[in-house]
Amino acid sequence: MRFQSQKVAYYFFATCMLLLSLQIVYGFIMAFAHMGYDVLHNVIPFNTARTTHTNLLVVWLLTGFMGAAYYIIPEESGRELYSVPLAYLQLGALVIVGVVAIIGFHFNYWEGRKFLEIPRPLDYLVVVDVLLFLLNIGMTIWQGKRHSTTSLVLFFGLLMAALLYLPGMIDTDNQTLDSYWRWWVVHLWVEGVWELIMGAILSFLLIKLTGIDREIIEKWLYVIVGFTFLSGVLGTGHHYYYIGTPKYWLLVGGVFSALEPVAFLGMAIYAITMARKGGRTHPNQNALSWTVGCSVMSFVGAGFLGFAHTLPQVNLYTHGTLITAMHGHMAFWGAYAMLVLGIIAYAMPLLTGRKLHDTTTATFAFWTSNIGMIAMTLAFAVAGISQVVLERRVGLDFLTVQKELQVHFFGLTLAATLFTVGIAAYIVNFIRYGLPVGEVTPEQPGSDS
Amino acid sequence: MLSKSAARSFFLVGTLVCVAFFIGLTVDTLGRVPAQTRAQNLTDSVKLGKKLWEKNNCMGCHTLLGEGAYYAPELTRVYERRGPQFMRALLKDPQAMYPGERKMVKYNFTDAEIDQLIAFFQWIGEMDLNGFPPKPHLVQLAVTATSTGGGVAQASDRPFVFNQMCVACHTMGGQGGLVGPTLDGVGKRLTADYIAAWLRDPAAVKPGTRMPRLPLTDKDITELTAFLSQQK
Ligand code: HEM
Ligand code: HEM
Ligand SMILES: [Fe+2]
């Protein structure tokens, strides 16, 4: 840690831990409902549980990105954060908006559009909050000593994520257009600008952890995000096959989305190569595991499992089934959850001054959560394939098929328990680190670690 | 070897070209969607139905146009599959229509609101969706030529109400729901008079039964009774 103000990141990371725990609780509520035990139906019906689960996910990831930016940007720019109080204010406001939204979900107060359920008045507050965040980061970069590619890509990714929130607020009476604009947010986030954020954070971690020359790492960063946009923008078409939009999207979406895995493959090769080449061994091997793990698992979840259902001929049958849930879990986990957990694993020893990165708990957390998530993905996959065959191919009734799937949700619950043990270990380690009282070590000329 | 500035140009040019194409296609799509989705039929009632759909977050359990949650039936073709009477009864009390099954929230909709939701589903059902939902392939049932596919194959030799209402809870020829007993061979078990009385009001024949009293006309009952008595 180079600057005192980087410590605000800690409070963002602590918020992440809290929201992640809550997200998992709601995941279990849904898994039980799928097994036939919807005992909480009168208090927390399935739609409440689902909306809370996915919104908590998005909010903790965004909080994690913000924390990461508050850690990375001062270091990359070579100066203190523009304003520390603003950062606290902005975190507080975000938490309040989140809490109000989640309480609202339990009282039928929401917008009812998947992933964008936050009610309209709160949407505006989110926008203001993100603008404050961008102002803080932007001013730090602007007044900084250096304008590194990593910090510019990170800033551009965050700025575009904020701008792309706006199409989600377009009002229309036509369900098709509603979903058309919804994908501008959902798809262009996860398969577009969030990948910039991911590329930038991975680059920062690789520069720090492997000691490889910044110029080489940042050059490949450009190539990878170049591939992301080449395929990902027109790849939005893979959501426009069957919602009442013209047929040419089958071709455009099919071809370009089929290329999307290239960017994820590039990311994986890049991280593995840099980690191998790294001249010196950084003490924080756990952070390196999360970094390389993130690039590999995002290729599996987003690249491979995304490709598995992206061709229109396949998607006709898998569209809107548990196959999508299988892909959604592994992709979000690999690309974004592991990314945030990785930057936290890297930053915590420096923020708190306690070297708990290579404890057994940290290693255990990494492996158990990953094995748990792979098992969860398999459970969703078996359920999803059975659903597609029985409902879409054989033509059995929806509810009849769901009865057949209950056993797979028992499997999911077991896998999710393993995953939760891993996450619990991660959080225990996080708590053991204590508060951010680490020492600030001034930069030595020429060093980049 | 590729230089950093060449890599940056690749990123900037590639992105700009793709974004330009994407915006062009979007403009074209916005022009075509009204015709493809029969926007001329977007009455006020349909619009209000859409508002109810959103306000109650039905998408948090169901999918529509294949988007949403995977907990409750896909509703894109529900109008064709179940018909308005069934839906009206269900939206009044989901438990009555699917006793003991996975639960839907019981809303206190007014009759006008129910009409709006039904109008919304009817409009959704008429869209041209490039072939979604797919017709099931592996069944050898005769599929009605006019049916645009509703997930459940519809045999053409049966009364229309049977395919819309009864298969939600009963199977015949291996197709349908599992709430009630199969109706294969029902004509052997029950007399025509019993069936007619049963359909008029199940609870009057057998108090406490889980089969609800369905919104059937006399003509429906005659047709169904004749059809079921033949199932031997
Ligand atoms: C990190 C990146 C990714 C994440 C986090 C992600 C996540 C998701 C999620 C949550 C959904 C469900 C969205 C909804 O219904 O609202 C979805 C759908 C989909 N994703 Fe991804 N995805 C990623 C990358 C990819 C890639 C690279 C591909 C293709 C190669 C892909 C192909 C698809 C397809 C085809 C659907 C639609 C499924 C359907 O028709 O129901 N995804 N993704
Ligand atoms: C550990 C316990 C977890 C359990 C039991 C669980 C279970 C579930 C269930 C049952 C659904 C709803 C599927 C449906 O609509 O029927 C769901 C949705 C979802 N969950 Fe989880 N989940 C867990 C953790 C996670 C984690 C850690 C992530 C992210 C990294 C995540 C991301 C998602 C996403 C993105 C969706 C929406 C999927 C879609 O729309 O296709 N979940 N989860
Ligand atoms: Fe996508």
CSV table of N, CA and C in Angstrom, one decimal, chain A residues 33-34 38 41 45-47 50-51 108 110-112 114 149 172-184 215 218-219 222-223 225-227 229-230 233-234 236 241-250 252 316-317 319-322 324-325 391-400 402-403, chain B residues 1-4 7-8 10-11 14-15 18 22 25-26 28-30 32-33 36-37 42 47 50-51 54-57 59-61 63-73 82 98 101-105 107 120 123-124 127-132 134-139 151-152 174-178:
chain,number,residue,atom,x,y,z
A,33,ALA,N,-37.1,-24.5,-2.5
A,33,ALA,CA,-38.4,-24.4,-3.1
A,33,ALA,C,-38.5,-25.3,-4.4
A,34,HIS,N,-37.4,-25.4,-5.1
A,34,HIS,CA,-37.3,-26.2,-6.3
A,34,HIS,C,-37.4,-27.7,-5.9
A,38,ASP,N,-41.3,-25.3,-0.4
A,38,ASP,CA,-41.4,-23.9,-0.4
A,38,ASP,C,-42.1,-23.4,0.9
A,41,HIS,N,-43.0,-19.8,1.5
A,41,HIS,CA,-43.8,-19.1,0.4
A,41,HIS,C,-44.6,-17.9,0.8
A,45,PRO,N,-41.9,-15.3,-1.1
A,45,PRO,CA,-42.2,-16.1,-2.3
A,45,PRO,C,-41.0,-16.2,-3.2
A,46,PHE,N,-41.1,-17.2,-4.1
A,46,PHE,CA,-39.9,-17.4,-5.0
A,46,PHE,C,-39.4,-16.2,-5.7
A,47,ASN,N,-40.4,-15.3,-6.2
A,47,ASN,CA,-39.9,-14.2,-7.0
A,47,ASN,C,-39.1,-13.2,-6.1
A,50,ARG,N,-35.6,-14.8,-5.5
A,50,ARG,CA,-34.8,-14.7,-6.7
A,50,ARG,C,-34.3,-13.3,-7.0
A,51,THR,N,-35.2,-12.3,-6.8
A,51,THR,CA,-34.8,-11.0,-7.1
A,51,THR,C,-33.8,-10.5,-6.1
A,108,ASN,N,-43.5,-6.5,-2.4
A,108,ASN,CA,-44.1,-6.4,-3.7
A,108,ASN,C,-43.8,-5.0,-4.3
A,110,TRP,N,-41.3,-3.2,-6.7
A,110,TRP,CA,-40.2,-3.5,-7.6
A,110,TRP,C,-40.6,-3.2,-9.0
A,111,GLU,N,-39.7,-3.4,-10.0
A,111,GLU,CA,-40.1,-3.1,-11.4
A,111,GLU,C,-40.4,-4.4,-12.2
A,112,GLY,N,-40.1,-5.5,-11.7
A,112,GLY,CA,-40.5,-6.7,-12.4
A,112,GLY,C,-39.8,-6.9,-13.8
A,114,LYS,N,-36.3,-8.7,-15.0
A,114,LYS,CA,-35.2,-9.4,-14.5
A,114,LYS,C,-33.9,-8.7,-14.5
A,149,THR,N,-2.3,2.8,-18.6
A,149,THR,CA,-3.3,2.2,-19.4
A,149,THR,C,-4.3,1.4,-18.5
A,172,THR,N,-41.5,1.6,-22.4
A,172,THR,CA,-42.2,1.2,-23.6
A,172,THR,C,-43.3,0.3,-23.3
A,173,ASP,N,-44.4,0.3,-24.1
A,173,ASP,CA,-45.5,-0.6,-23.9
A,173,ASP,C,-45.3,-1.9,-24.6
A,174,ASN,N,-44.3,-2.0,-25.4
A,174,ASN,CA,-44.1,-3.2,-26.1
A,174,ASN,C,-43.1,-4.2,-25.4
A,175,GLN,N,-43.6,-5.3,-25.0
A,175,GLN,CA,-42.8,-6.3,-24.3
A,175,GLN,C,-41.4,-6.6,-25.0
A,176,THR,N,-41.5,-6.7,-26.3
A,176,THR,CA,-40.3,-7.0,-27.1
A,176,THR,C,-39.3,-5.9,-27.0
A,177,LEU,N,-39.7,-4.6,-27.1
A,177,LEU,CA,-38.7,-3.5,-26.9
A,177,LEU,C,-38.2,-3.4,-25.5
A,178,ASP,N,-39.1,-3.7,-24.6
A,178,ASP,CA,-38.7,-3.8,-23.2
A,178,ASP,C,-37.5,-4.7,-23.0
A,179,SER,N,-37.6,-5.9,-23.6
A,179,SER,CA,-36.5,-6.8,-23.4
A,179,SER,C,-35.3,-6.4,-24.3
A,180,TYR,N,-35.6,-5.8,-25.5
A,180,TYR,CA,-34.5,-5.3,-26.3
A,180,TYR,C,-33.6,-4.4,-25.5
A,181,TRP,N,-34.2,-3.4,-24.8
A,181,TRP,CA,-33.3,-2.5,-24.0
A,181,TRP,C,-32.8,-3.1,-22.8
A,182,ARG,N,-33.5,-4.0,-22.2
A,182,ARG,CA,-33.0,-4.7,-21.0
A,182,ARG,C,-31.6,-5.3,-21.3
A,183,TRP,N,-31.5,-5.9,-22.5
A,183,TRP,CA,-30.2,-6.6,-22.8
A,183,TRP,C,-29.1,-5.6,-23.0
A,184,TRP,N,-29.4,-4.3,-23.4
A,184,TRP,CA,-28.4,-3.3,-23.5
A,184,TRP,C,-27.7,-3.2,-22.1
A,215,GLU,N,4.6,-2.7,-19.8
A,215,GLU,CA,4.3,-2.5,-21.2
A,215,GLU,C,3.8,-3.7,-21.9
A,218,GLU,N,0.2,-4.5,-20.6
A,218,GLU,CA,-0.8,-3.6,-21.0
A,218,GLU,C,-1.1,-3.7,-22.5
A,219,LYS,N,-0.1,-4.1,-23.3
A,219,LYS,CA,-0.3,-4.3,-24.7
A,219,LYS,C,-1.3,-5.4,-24.9
A,222,TYR,N,-4.9,-4.4,-24.3
A,222,TYR,CA,-5.6,-3.8,-25.4
A,222,TYR,C,-6.1,-4.9,-26.4
A,223,VAL,N,-5.3,-5.9,-26.7
A,223,VAL,CA,-5.7,-6.9,-27.6
A,223,VAL,C,-6.9,-7.6,-27.1
A,225,VAL,N,-9.2,-6.7,-24.8
A,225,VAL,CA,-10.5,-5.9,-24.7
A,225,VAL,C,-10.9,-5.6,-26.2
A,226,GLY,N,-10.0,-5.5,-27.1
A,226,GLY,CA,-10.3,-5.4,-28.5
A,226,GLY,C,-11.2,-6.5,-29.0
A,227,PHE,N,-10.8,-7.7,-28.6
A,227,PHE,CA,-11.6,-8.9,-29.0
A,227,PHE,C,-12.9,-8.9,-28.3
A,229,PHE,N,-14.9,-6.4,-27.5
A,229,PHE,CA,-15.9,-5.6,-28.2
A,229,PHE,C,-16.1,-6.0,-29.6
A,230,LEU,N,-15.1,-6.5,-30.3
A,230,LEU,CA,-15.4,-7.0,-31.6
A,230,LEU,C,-16.5,-8.1,-31.6
A,233,VAL,N,-20.2,-6.8,-28.8
A,233,VAL,CA,-21.3,-5.8,-29.1
A,233,VAL,C,-22.3,-6.4,-30.0
A,234,LEU,N,-21.9,-7.0,-31.2
A,234,LEU,CA,-22.9,-7.6,-32.1
A,234,LEU,C,-23.4,-8.9,-31.5
A,236,THR,N,-24.6,-9.3,-28.8
A,236,THR,CA,-25.9,-9.1,-28.1
A,236,THR,C,-27.1,-9.8,-28.8
A,241,TYR,N,-32.9,-13.6,-30.7
A,241,TYR,CA,-33.3,-14.7,-31.6
A,241,TYR,C,-34.9,-14.8,-31.6
A,242,TYR,N,-35.4,-14.9,-30.3
A,242,TYR,CA,-36.8,-15.4,-30.2
A,242,TYR,C,-37.7,-14.5,-29.4
A,243,ILE,N,-37.4,-13.2,-29.4
A,243,ILE,CA,-38.3,-12.3,-28.6
A,243,ILE,C,-39.1,-11.4,-29.5
A,244,GLY,N,-39.2,-11.7,-30.8
A,244,GLY,CA,-40.1,-10.9,-31.6
A,244,GLY,C,-39.3,-9.8,-32.4
A,245,THR,N,-38.0,-10.1,-32.6
A,245,THR,CA,-37.1,-9.2,-33.4
A,245,THR,C,-36.8,-9.9,-34.7
A,246,PRO,N,-36.3,-9.1,-35.7
A,246,PRO,CA,-36.1,-9.7,-37.0
A,246,PRO,C,-35.2,-10.9,-37.1
A,247,LYS,N,-35.4,-11.7,-38.1
A,247,LYS,CA,-34.7,-13.0,-38.2
A,247,LYS,C,-33.2,-12.8,-38.4
A,248,TYR,N,-32.7,-11.6,-39.0
A,248,TYR,CA,-31.3,-11.5,-39.2
A,248,TYR,C,-30.5,-11.6,-38.0
A,249,TRP,N,-31.1,-11.4,-36.8
A,249,TRP,CA,-30.3,-11.5,-35.6
A,249,TRP,C,-29.8,-13.0,-35.4
A,250,LEU,N,-30.6,-13.9,-35.9
A,250,LEU,CA,-30.1,-15.3,-35.8
A,250,LEU,C,-28.7,-15.5,-36.4
A,252,VAL,N,-26.5,-12.7,-37.2
A,252,VAL,CA,-25.6,-11.8,-36.6
A,252,VAL,C,-25.2,-12.3,-35.2
A,316,LEU,N,-32.8,-22.4,-29.4
A,316,LEU,CA,-34.3,-22.6,-29.5
A,316,LEU,C,-34.8,-23.5,-28.5
A,317,TYR,N,-34.1,-24.6,-28.1
A,317,TYR,CA,-34.5,-25.5,-27.1
A,317,TYR,C,-34.1,-25.2,-25.7
A,319,HIS,N,-33.4,-22.0,-24.5
A,319,HIS,CA,-33.8,-20.6,-24.1
A,319,HIS,C,-34.8,-20.6,-22.9
A,320,GLY,N,-34.4,-20.0,-21.9
A,320,GLY,CA,-35.3,-19.9,-20.7
A,320,GLY,C,-35.4,-21.2,-20.0
A,321,THR,N,-34.4,-22.0,-19.9
A,321,THR,CA,-34.5,-23.2,-19.1
A,321,THR,C,-33.3,-23.2,-18.0
A,322,LEU,N,-33.2,-24.2,-17.2
A,322,LEU,CA,-32.2,-24.3,-16.2
A,322,LEU,C,-30.8,-24.3,-16.8
A,324,THR,N,-29.7,-22.1,-18.7
A,324,THR,CA,-29.3,-20.7,-18.6
A,324,THR,C,-28.8,-20.5,-17.1
A,325,ALA,N,-29.5,-21.1,-16.2
A,325,ALA,CA,-29.1,-20.9,-14.8
A,325,ALA,C,-27.7,-21.5,-14.5
A,391,GLU,N,-39.3,-31.6,-21.5
A,391,GLU,CA,-40.3,-30.5,-21.7
A,391,GLU,C,-40.3,-30.1,-23.2
A,392,ARG,N,-39.1,-29.8,-23.8
A,392,ARG,CA,-39.1,-29.2,-25.1
A,392,ARG,C,-39.0,-30.3,-26.2
A,393,ARG,N,-38.5,-31.5,-25.9
A,393,ARG,CA,-38.4,-32.5,-27.0
A,393,ARG,C,-39.6,-33.5,-26.8
A,394,VAL,N,-39.8,-34.0,-25.6
A,394,VAL,CA,-40.8,-35.0,-25.5
A,394,VAL,C,-42.2,-34.3,-25.4
A,395,GLY,N,-42.2,-33.1,-24.8
A,395,GLY,CA,-43.5,-32.4,-24.7
A,395,GLY,C,-44.3,-32.7,-23.5
A,396,LEU,N,-43.6,-33.1,-22.4
A,396,LEU,CA,-44.3,-33.3,-21.1
A,396,LEU,C,-44.6,-31.9,-20.5
A,397,ASP,N,-45.6,-32.0,-19.6
A,397,ASP,CA,-46.1,-30.8,-18.9
A,397,ASP,C,-45.0,-30.2,-18.0
A,398,PHE,N,-45.0,-28.8,-17.9
A,398,PHE,CA,-43.9,-28.2,-17.1
A,398,PHE,C,-43.8,-28.7,-15.7
A,399,LEU,N,-45.0,-28.8,-15.0
A,399,LEU,CA,-44.9,-29.2,-13.6
A,399,LEU,C,-44.5,-30.7,-13.5
A,400,THR,N,-45.0,-31.5,-14.4
A,400,THR,CA,-44.6,-32.9,-14.4
A,400,THR,C,-43.1,-33.0,-14.5
A,402,GLN,N,-40.9,-30.8,-13.7
A,402,GLN,CA,-40.3,-30.2,-12.5
A,402,GLN,C,-40.2,-31.2,-11.4
A,403,LYS,N,-41.2,-32.1,-11.3
A,403,LYS,CA,-41.2,-33.2,-10.3
A,403,LYS,C,-40.0,-34.1,-10.5
B,1,MET,N,7.0,-7.7,-34.1
B,1,MET,CA,6.1,-7.9,-33.0
B,1,MET,C,5.1,-6.7,-32.8
B,2,LEU,N,3.9,-7.0,-32.4
B,2,LEU,CA,2.9,-6.0,-32.3
B,2,LEU,C,3.3,-5.0,-31.2
B,3,SER,N,3.1,-3.7,-31.6
B,3,SER,CA,3.5,-2.7,-30.6
B,3,SER,C,2.2,-2.3,-29.8
B,4,LYS,N,2.5,-1.6,-28.7
B,4,LYS,CA,1.4,-1.2,-27.8
B,4,LYS,C,0.4,-0.2,-28.5
B,7,ALA,N,-1.8,-2.1,-30.9
B,7,ALA,CA,-2.8,-2.8,-30.1
B,7,ALA,C,-3.9,-1.9,-29.7
B,8,ARG,N,-3.5,-0.6,-29.3
B,8,ARG,CA,-4.5,0.3,-29.0
B,8,ARG,C,-5.4,0.7,-30.2
B,10,PHE,N,-6.1,-1.2,-32.7
B,10,PHE,CA,-6.9,-2.3,-33.0
B,10,PHE,C,-8.2,-2.3,-32.1
B,11,PHE,N,-7.9,-2.0,-30.8
B,11,PHE,CA,-9.1,-1.9,-29.9
B,11,PHE,C,-10.0,-0.7,-30.3
B,14,GLY,N,-11.7,-1.4,-34.0
B,14,GLY,CA,-12.6,-2.5,-33.9
B,14,GLY,C,-13.9,-2.2,-33.1
B,15,THR,N,-13.7,-1.5,-32.0
B,15,THR,CA,-14.9,-1.1,-31.2
B,15,THR,C,-15.8,-0.2,-31.9
B,18,CYS,N,-17.8,-1.9,-34.8
B,18,CYS,CA,-18.9,-2.8,-34.3
B,18,CYS,C,-20.0,-2.0,-33.7
B,22,PHE,N,-23.9,-2.0,-34.8
B,22,PHE,CA,-24.9,-2.4,-33.8
B,22,PHE,C,-26.0,-1.3,-33.8
B,25,LEU,N,-28.2,-1.6,-36.9
B,25,LEU,CA,-29.1,-2.7,-36.8
B,25,LEU,C,-30.3,-2.4,-35.8
B,26,THR,N,-29.9,-1.7,-34.8
B,26,THR,CA,-30.9,-1.3,-33.8
B,26,THR,C,-32.0,-0.4,-34.4
B,28,ASP,N,-32.8,-0.3,-37.5
B,28,ASP,CA,-33.6,-1.1,-38.4
B,28,ASP,C,-34.6,-2.0,-37.6
B,29,THR,N,-34.1,-2.5,-36.5
B,29,THR,CA,-35.0,-3.4,-35.7
B,29,THR,C,-36.2,-2.6,-35.2
B,30,LEU,N,-35.9,-1.4,-34.6
B,30,LEU,CA,-37.0,-0.6,-34.1
B,30,LEU,C,-38.1,-0.3,-35.1
B,32,ARG,N,-38.9,-2.4,-37.5
B,32,ARG,CA,-39.6,-3.6,-37.9
B,32,ARG,C,-40.4,-4.3,-36.7
B,33,VAL,N,-40.0,-4.0,-35.5
B,33,VAL,CA,-40.7,-4.7,-34.4
B,33,VAL,C,-42.2,-4.5,-34.3
B,36,GLN,N,-43.8,-7.0,-36.6
B,36,GLN,CA,-43.6,-8.4,-36.2
B,36,GLN,C,-44.3,-8.8,-34.9
B,37,THR,N,-44.6,-7.7,-34.0
B,37,THR,CA,-45.2,-8.0,-32.7
B,37,THR,C,-46.7,-7.6,-32.8
B,42,LEU,N,-52.0,-3.5,-29.8
B,42,LEU,CA,-51.7,-3.1,-28.4
B,42,LEU,C,-52.7,-2.2,-27.9
B,47,LYS,N,-51.8,-2.9,-22.5
B,47,LYS,CA,-50.8,-2.1,-21.9
B,47,LYS,C,-51.0,-2.1,-20.4
B,50,LYS,N,-49.7,-5.4,-19.1
B,50,LYS,CA,-48.2,-5.4,-19.0
B,50,LYS,C,-47.7,-4.7,-17.7
B,51,LYS,N,-48.4,-3.6,-17.4
B,51,LYS,CA,-48.1,-2.9,-16.1
B,51,LYS,C,-48.3,-3.9,-14.9
B,54,GLU,N,-45.5,-6.4,-14.7
B,54,GLU,CA,-44.3,-5.8,-14.2
B,54,GLU,C,-44.4,-5.5,-12.7
B,55,LYS,N,-45.5,-4.9,-12.3
B,55,LYS,CA,-45.7,-4.4,-11.0
B,55,LYS,C,-45.6,-5.6,-10.0
B,56,ASN,N,-46.1,-6.7,-10.4
B,56,ASN,CA,-46.1,-7.9,-9.5
B,56,ASN,C,-44.9,-8.8,-9.7
B,57,ASN,N,-44.0,-8.4,-10.6
B,57,ASN,CA,-42.8,-9.2,-10.9
B,57,ASN,C,-43.1,-10.7,-11.1
B,59,MET,N,-42.3,-12.2,-13.6
B,59,MET,CA,-41.1,-12.7,-14.2
B,59,MET,C,-40.1,-13.4,-13.2
B,60,GLY,N,-40.4,-13.1,-11.9
B,60,GLY,CA,-39.5,-13.7,-10.8
B,60,GLY,C,-39.8,-15.2,-10.6
B,61,CYS,N,-40.9,-15.7,-11.2
B,61,CYS,CA,-41.2,-17.1,-11.2
B,61,CYS,C,-41.3,-17.7,-12.6
B,63,THR,N,-41.2,-17.6,-17.0
B,63,THR,CA,-40.5,-17.0,-18.1
B,63,THR,C,-41.6,-16.5,-19.1
B,64,LEU,N,-41.3,-15.4,-19.8
B,64,LEU,CA,-42.2,-14.9,-20.9
B,64,LEU,C,-41.2,-14.6,-22.0
B,65,LEU,N,-41.5,-15.0,-23.2
B,65,LEU,CA,-40.6,-14.9,-24.4
B,65,LEU,C,-39.2,-15.5,-24.0
B,66,GLY,N,-39.3,-16.5,-23.1
B,66,GLY,CA,-38.1,-17.2,-22.7
B,66,GLY,C,-37.2,-16.5,-21.7
B,67,GLU,N,-37.7,-15.4,-21.1
B,67,GLU,CA,-36.9,-14.6,-20.2
B,67,GLU,C,-37.6,-14.6,-18.8
B,68,GLY,N,-36.8,-14.8,-17.8
B,68,GLY,CA,-37.4,-14.7,-16.5
B,68,GLY,C,-36.8,-15.8,-15.6
B,69,ALA,N,-37.7,-16.4,-14.8
B,69,ALA,CA,-37.2,-17.4,-13.8
B,69,ALA,C,-37.7,-18.8,-14.3
B,70,TYR,N,-37.1,-19.8,-13.7
B,70,TYR,CA,-37.3,-21.2,-14.2
B,70,TYR,C,-38.1,-22.0,-13.2
B,71,TYR,N,-39.0,-21.3,-12.5
B,71,TYR,CA,-39.7,-22.0,-11.4
B,71,TYR,C,-41.1,-22.3,-11.8
B,72,ALA,N,-41.7,-21.6,-12.7
B,72,ALA,CA,-43.1,-21.8,-13.1
B,72,ALA,C,-43.2,-21.8,-14.6
B,73,PRO,N,-44.4,-22.2,-15.1
B,73,PRO,CA,-44.5,-22.5,-16.5
B,73,PRO,C,-44.2,-21.3,-17.4
B,82,ARG,N,-54.1,-22.8,-22.5
B,82,ARG,CA,-55.1,-22.9,-21.4
B,82,ARG,C,-56.5,-22.2,-21.7
B,98,TYR,N,-54.6,-25.6,-9.2
B,98,TYR,CA,-53.5,-26.6,-9.1
B,98,TYR,C,-53.3,-27.0,-7.6
B,101,GLU,N,-50.0,-28.4,-5.7
B,101,GLU,CA,-48.8,-28.2,-6.5
B,101,GLU,C,-47.9,-27.1,-6.0
B,102,ARG,N,-46.8,-26.9,-6.7
B,102,ARG,CA,-45.9,-25.8,-6.4
B,102,ARG,C,-46.8,-24.5,-6.4
B,103,LYS,N,-46.5,-23.6,-5.4
B,103,LYS,CA,-47.4,-22.5,-5.2
B,103,LYS,C,-47.1,-21.3,-6.0
B,104,MET,N,-48.2,-20.6,-6.5
B,104,MET,CA,-48.1,-19.3,-7.0
B,104,MET,C,-48.7,-18.3,-6.0
B,105,VAL,N,-48.3,-17.1,-6.1
B,105,VAL,CA,-48.8,-16.1,-5.1
B,105,VAL,C,-50.3,-15.9,-5.4
B,107,TYR,N,-53.0,-13.4,-5.7
B,107,TYR,CA,-53.2,-11.9,-5.8
B,107,TYR,C,-54.7,-11.6,-5.7
B,120,PHE,N,-53.2,-9.2,-22.3
B,120,PHE,CA,-51.8,-9.1,-22.5
B,120,PHE,C,-51.2,-10.5,-23.0
B,123,TRP,N,-52.1,-11.0,-26.6
B,123,TRP,CA,-51.3,-10.3,-27.5
B,123,TRP,C,-49.9,-10.9,-27.6
B,124,ILE,N,-49.3,-11.3,-26.5
B,124,ILE,CA,-48.0,-11.9,-26.5
B,124,ILE,C,-48.1,-13.2,-27.4
B,127,MET,N,-47.5,-12.9,-31.3
B,127,MET,CA,-46.3,-12.4,-31.9
B,127,MET,C,-45.6,-13.5,-32.8
B,128,ASP,N,-44.8,-13.0,-33.8
B,128,ASP,CA,-44.0,-13.9,-34.6
B,128,ASP,C,-42.6,-14.0,-33.9
B,129,LEU,N,-42.3,-15.1,-33.3
B,129,LEU,CA,-41.1,-15.3,-32.5
B,129,LEU,C,-40.1,-16.1,-33.2
B,130,ASN,N,-40.1,-16.2,-34.5
B,130,ASN,CA,-39.1,-16.9,-35.3
B,130,ASN,C,-39.0,-18.4,-34.9
B,131,GLY,N,-40.2,-19.0,-34.5
B,131,GLY,CA,-40.2,-20.4,-34.2
B,131,GLY,C,-40.2,-20.8,-32.8
B,132,PHE,N,-40.1,-19.9,-31.8
B,132,PHE,CA,-40.2,-20.2,-30.4
B,132,PHE,C,-41.6,-20.1,-29.9
B,134,PRO,N,-40.4,-24.1,-29.4
B,134,PRO,CA,-40.3,-25.2,-30.4
B,134,PRO,C,-41.4,-26.2,-30.2
B,135,LYS,N,-41.8,-26.9,-31.3
B,135,LYS,CA,-42.7,-28.0,-31.1
B,135,LYS,C,-41.9,-29.2,-30.6
B,136,PRO,N,-42.5,-30.0,-29.7
B,136,PRO,CA,-41.9,-31.2,-29.2
B,136,PRO,C,-41.7,-32.1,-30.4
B,137,HIS,N,-40.6,-32.8,-30.5
B,137,HIS,CA,-40.3,-33.6,-31.6
B,137,HIS,C,-40.5,-35.1,-31.4
B,138,LEU,N,-40.2,-35.5,-30.2
B,138,LEU,CA,-40.1,-37.0,-30.0
B,138,LEU,C,-41.5,-37.7,-29.7
B,139,VAL,N,-42.6,-36.9,-29.8
B,139,VAL,CA,-43.9,-37.5,-29.6
B,139,VAL,C,-44.5,-37.8,-30.9
B,151,GLY,N,-45.6,-26.0,-26.4
B,151,GLY,CA,-44.9,-26.8,-25.4
B,151,GLY,C,-45.6,-28.1,-25.2
B,152,VAL,N,-46.9,-28.2,-25.0
B,152,VAL,CA,-47.6,-29.4,-24.8
B,152,VAL,C,-48.2,-29.8,-26.1
B,174,GLY,N,-50.5,-40.4,-22.0
B,174,GLY,CA,-49.1,-40.1,-21.4
B,174,GLY,C,-48.8,-38.6,-21.4
B,175,GLN,N,-49.8,-37.8,-21.9
B,175,GLN,CA,-49.5,-36.3,-21.9
B,175,GLN,C,-50.4,-35.6,-20.8
B,176,GLY,N,-49.8,-34.6,-20.2
B,176,GLY,CA,-50.6,-33.8,-19.3
B,176,GLY,C,-50.1,-33.8,-17.9
B,177,GLY,N,-50.9,-33.1,-17.0
B,177,GLY,CA,-50.4,-32.9,-15.6
B,177,GLY,C,-50.8,-34.1,-14.7
B,178,LEU,N,-50.2,-34.1,-13.5
B,178,LEU,CA,-50.4,-35.3,-12.6
B,178,LEU,C,-51.2,-35.0,-11.4
